[in-house]
Amino acid sequence: MICEPGTLAHPAKVAQGSGPELSNACSNVMVHESDTLACPAVVAQGSEPEMPPTAPRLLPTLDQLPYHVLYRLAECMSQPWLPARVDMLHLALAAPTLYEPCIAAAIRTGTGMNSPNYRLRLVYPDRVDLTEHEIGHLVSVTDVATDRLQYYLILPPRNHQGALLPWVQDKGRFGRIKPSRCSRKWSLLPVPLRQRLTFDMIGKNPSLALPPHCKYMYLYHAAPWRDPQFQFPKSLAMLHLRNTVPEGVDASQVLSTLPRHLMRLTLSYSKPDQFAMVVPQLLPHVPPTLTTMTVDGQKATREDMHWIAQLVGGMPNLTTFSISLLRCCEKFENVLAALPRTGLKKLSVYAFDSGFALGYETDSDIDDDDATTDHDVDASENGLGVGVEDEIGPAQHANGDASATAAPIFARRRSSARPTTLRYPTTVEFFELRLLSADMRRIGLVGRDFPTVTRELSIDVSDWGPNMIRTLPLASTLRRLKVHFSENANVDSIAAALLPRLPASLQRIDFCDSPLGSTAFVPALAQYLPPQLSDLLLANCGVSINDVVQLAGRWPPTLRRLDVSGRCLPRTNEVMSLLPTGLRELRV
C-alpha cells in the first residue's frame, strides 16, 4: 500500500498548528450526513467512554479522529480542480496528525501537469514563482543539469521561515507571490514516482516514465500508438482517452496491453467521426470486467453512435453509463438499447439539443395536453415514432405557417421511426436525463419504455407536456428527486402534473434554478410535501416571503436541510419565524 502512515516526508518541518490556526482551517470543512466517512465499528472504536447522563457529551476535535477517517475526509475534499482541495492542504498544515492523511490524499488524487507547455518557474535554488491556480497540483520539473525529472506537490506558499504568505493580485487573472518571498523548500513537496496513482500524459512525447502503481491514466494529444515498447501499467483501473488513432496506424499492439481488470473507461472527442476512428481498434481489447463507461462527444455522428453501441454491447458487467452529446443524433437510441436491461445502477443521458435554447417549439407549444397520450405511447412502442413533423401536420406546411418552418431541420430529423426491436434498461438506481421531449418520443423513451428509477431521478422538464409528466414512472422507493425547468416552461401545468404524484418515500427534493417563486407551484408543493422529507432545495427559485407564508406550518417534522437562498427573500425576523425548527443547515 502506498503512502501508509509514517511514510511521508514533511517539507522541511510540519508547521505545528496552534488552536486558532486549526480552527480557521476547519471553518471551511462541512461534512454532510449522507457522506459515509467511516463504518459504525470504526466510530465506536475511536469513541470515548460513555458519559453520565447529566454530563455534556464532548465530541472529539478533528485532529483526534482516526487516520482512516481523516484520510476519507481529505479524499472527499481533494478532488482535482475543486476549491476544497486548497482548504484541505491548509488543513494538512494545521496540526501534525492531519498532515499525513491529507498529503496522502492529495498525492493520490492529484492532477499532474505533464504538458510540455507547462513549466514550473524555479527562479533560484530556494525560491519559486507560483500562481494561485497552481496550488494542489502535481507538476513535473526537469533538472537541466542532470536531465532528471522530479515531481512536486505544490503546497500553500510559505516564506523562508515557514509562515503562510498572502496572495497579491497582479494584472493577470490569478494572484501571484513574488519569487523572492516564496520558499521552494517550504512550498514544494517532492513526490516519488512510485507514490503517484494518477498520471496525465499530455503532449506528443510518450517517453515519460509511468508510475508503477498507476491506477488512473489520462491520454491527451499523446501518441503511444507508434511506440512498440509502450505498455499500460498492470495496476491500471481507470483509463481516459482523448486522443485518436491516426489513419493507417495499427494500435492493436499497444491496446492489447490493457489490463484485464480495467474497471472504468472514458472516451472524450470533440470532432465528428473520432469515435469511429478509435473504437474499432479498441473493441477487441476491452476486458469484460469493465463496470463504468463515460462517453463525451460534442459532434458525434451516426457512425460514431454505431461503434459506441457495439462497444457497449460487449460489456455484460456494466453498472454505470454516462453519455453527453450536443444533440440527439441518429442511431443514438441504439446506444441506449445496447445497455444491460437489468443490473444497471447509474445512467446519465445528456443530449439537450440547442434547438430548444434558440426558441424552437416545445412540447407544450405543439399540442399541449395531447403531447404524450396513451395512443402516442402505444404507437411508439409499435415502431410508429411521433415526431415534430407529425405533430405540426400537413395543413400547416401547405399554408406556409411560420411556426411549421421554424425548425425544419430538426423536424425532419426527429420524424424518423424507432425500430420495434429496441428495448431499453427496465430499472436503474440513479437516472439523470437531459433530453428534448420530441427526441424522447422519437426514440420511444416514454411511458412504459421509460426506466423505473428506484433511488434518485434528475430530469429537465422544460419542454415536457402534462401528459408526458403524468406517464413518468415514479417508484415508491424513490429517495431523491431533482427537477429543473426554464422560464419558458408552463409552471402551473408542471405543478399540476407532477406534485400530486410525489412518492411518500422521498427524502430529498431539489428544484434549484427553476422559476417557481410567486407561482401556483409553491402552494401545490406545500400541499404535497412528502412526510419523510429531510432536504428541500429551492435556491435561486425566486422564493419570496409570500411563498414562505404558503409553506409555513406545512414543513415536514423530518426536515433538516433547507435552501431558499437567492435575491428575493430578505433575512428578517419575520422570515426566520416562518422557517421550520430543528434544521441542521439553513441557507437564506
mmCIF file of N, CA and C in Angstrom, residues 10-15 125-128 153-164 181-190:
data_model
loop_
_atom_site.group_PDB
_atom_site.id
_atom_site.type_symbol
_atom_site.label_atom_id
_atom_site.label_comp_id
_atom_site.label_asym_id
_atom_site.label_seq_id
_atom_site.Cartn_x
_atom_site.Cartn_y
_atom_site.Cartn_z
ATOM 1 N N HIS A 10 7.931 15.316 5.563
ATOM 2 C CA HIS A 10 7.409 16.666 5.635
ATOM 3 C C HIS A 10 8.294 17.602 4.822
ATOM 4 N N PRO A 11 7.738 18.680 4.265
ATOM 5 C CA PRO A 11 8.566 19.646 3.573
ATOM 6 C C PRO A 11 9.346 20.462 4.604
ATOM 7 N N ALA A 12 10.555 20.069 4.849
ATOM 8 C CA ALA A 12 11.364 20.640 5.926
ATOM 9 C C ALA A 12 10.762 20.203 7.256
ATOM 10 N N LYS A 13 9.780 20.904 7.774
ATOM 11 C CA LYS A 13 9.072 20.538 9.003
ATOM 12 C C LYS A 13 7.593 20.789 8.796
ATOM 13 N N VAL A 14 6.799 20.072 9.553
ATOM 14 C CA VAL A 14 5.372 20.360 9.548
ATOM 15 C C VAL A 14 5.115 21.514 10.489
ATOM 16 N N ALA A 15 4.372 22.490 9.997
ATOM 17 C CA ALA A 15 4.044 23.616 10.877
ATOM 18 C C ALA A 15 3.192 23.122 12.022
ATOM 19 N N PRO A 125 17.787 28.489 -6.239
ATOM 20 C CA PRO A 125 17.754 27.208 -5.521
ATOM 21 C C PRO A 125 16.711 27.149 -4.401
ATOM 22 N N ASP A 126 16.437 28.264 -3.748
ATOM 23 C CA ASP A 126 15.441 28.245 -2.673
ATOM 24 C C ASP A 126 14.335 29.262 -2.914
ATOM 25 N N ARG A 127 14.032 29.512 -4.156
ATOM 26 C CA ARG A 127 12.938 30.414 -4.492
ATOM 27 C C ARG A 127 12.116 29.786 -5.613
ATOM 28 N N VAL A 128 10.827 30.070 -5.621
ATOM 29 C CA VAL A 128 9.958 29.526 -6.649
ATOM 30 C C VAL A 128 8.882 30.556 -6.969
ATOM 31 N N LEU A 153 4.434 18.292 -5.339
ATOM 32 C CA LEU A 153 3.098 18.723 -4.955
ATOM 33 C C LEU A 153 3.203 20.162 -4.471
ATOM 34 N N ILE A 154 2.439 21.045 -5.095
ATOM 35 C CA ILE A 154 2.513 22.463 -4.740
ATOM 36 C C ILE A 154 1.627 22.711 -3.527
ATOM 37 N N LEU A 155 2.239 23.117 -2.439
ATOM 38 C CA LEU A 155 1.553 23.410 -1.188
ATOM 39 C C LEU A 155 1.206 24.892 -1.121
ATOM 40 N N PRO A 156 0.370 25.287 -0.175
ATOM 41 C CA PRO A 156 0.155 26.726 0.039
ATOM 42 C C PRO A 156 1.500 27.415 0.265
ATOM 43 N N PRO A 157 1.809 28.472 -0.476
ATOM 44 C CA PRO A 157 3.149 29.072 -0.425
ATOM 45 C C PRO A 157 3.477 29.645 0.944
ATOM 46 N N ARG A 158 4.740 29.417 1.350
ATOM 47 C CA ARG A 158 5.234 29.924 2.634
ATOM 48 C C ARG A 158 6.597 30.576 2.422
ATOM 49 N N ASN A 159 6.948 31.435 3.352
ATOM 50 C CA ASN A 159 8.226 32.126 3.247
ATOM 51 C C ASN A 159 9.350 31.259 3.820
ATOM 52 N N HIS A 160 10.528 31.837 3.930
ATOM 53 C CA HIS A 160 11.698 31.067 4.358
ATOM 54 C C HIS A 160 11.647 30.697 5.832
ATOM 55 N N GLN A 161 10.736 31.277 6.600
ATOM 56 C CA GLN A 161 10.542 30.906 7.996
ATOM 57 C C GLN A 161 9.374 29.931 8.179
ATOM 58 N N GLY A 162 8.706 29.543 7.077
ATOM 59 C CA GLY A 162 7.603 28.595 7.147
ATOM 60 C C GLY A 162 6.252 29.227 7.377
ATOM 61 N N ALA A 163 6.160 30.555 7.345
ATOM 62 C CA ALA A 163 4.878 31.232 7.551
ATOM 63 C C ALA A 163 4.126 31.355 6.223
ATOM 64 N N LEU A 164 2.807 31.202 6.289
ATOM 65 C CA LEU A 164 1.983 31.313 5.085
ATOM 66 C C LEU A 164 2.042 32.725 4.526
ATOM 67 N N ARG A 181 10.000 36.071 -2.130
ATOM 68 C CA ARG A 181 9.390 35.818 -0.821
ATOM 69 C C ARG A 181 8.975 34.371 -0.652
ATOM 70 N N CYS A 182 8.804 33.614 -1.752
ATOM 71 C CA CYS A 182 8.251 32.265 -1.681
ATOM 72 C C CYS A 182 9.379 31.236 -1.608
ATOM 73 N N SER A 183 9.367 30.422 -0.549
ATOM 74 C CA SER A 183 10.423 29.439 -0.335
ATOM 75 C C SER A 183 10.123 28.151 -1.080
ATOM 76 N N ARG A 184 11.081 27.710 -1.859
ATOM 77 C CA ARG A 184 10.931 26.448 -2.581
ATOM 78 C C ARG A 184 10.897 25.270 -1.611
ATOM 79 N N LYS A 185 11.688 25.336 -0.536
ATOM 80 C CA LYS A 185 11.764 24.244 0.424
ATOM 81 C C LYS A 185 10.445 24.051 1.166
ATOM 82 N N TRP A 186 9.765 25.143 1.497
ATOM 83 C CA TRP A 186 8.527 25.067 2.268
ATOM 84 C C TRP A 186 7.286 24.941 1.385
ATOM 85 N N SER A 187 7.387 25.286 0.105
ATOM 86 C CA SER A 187 6.196 25.344 -0.750
ATOM 87 C C SER A 187 6.092 24.191 -1.729
ATOM 88 N N LEU A 188 7.165 23.450 -1.929
ATOM 89 C CA LEU A 188 7.146 22.321 -2.859
ATOM 90 C C LEU A 188 7.495 21.044 -2.102
ATOM 91 N N LEU A 189 6.658 20.038 -2.252
ATOM 92 C CA LEU A 189 6.900 18.746 -1.614
ATOM 93 C C LEU A 189 7.305 17.738 -2.684
ATOM 94 N N PRO A 190 8.543 17.221 -2.661
ATOM 95 C CA PRO A 190 8.948 16.202 -3.651
ATOM 96 C C PRO A 190 8.081 14.946 -3.520
#
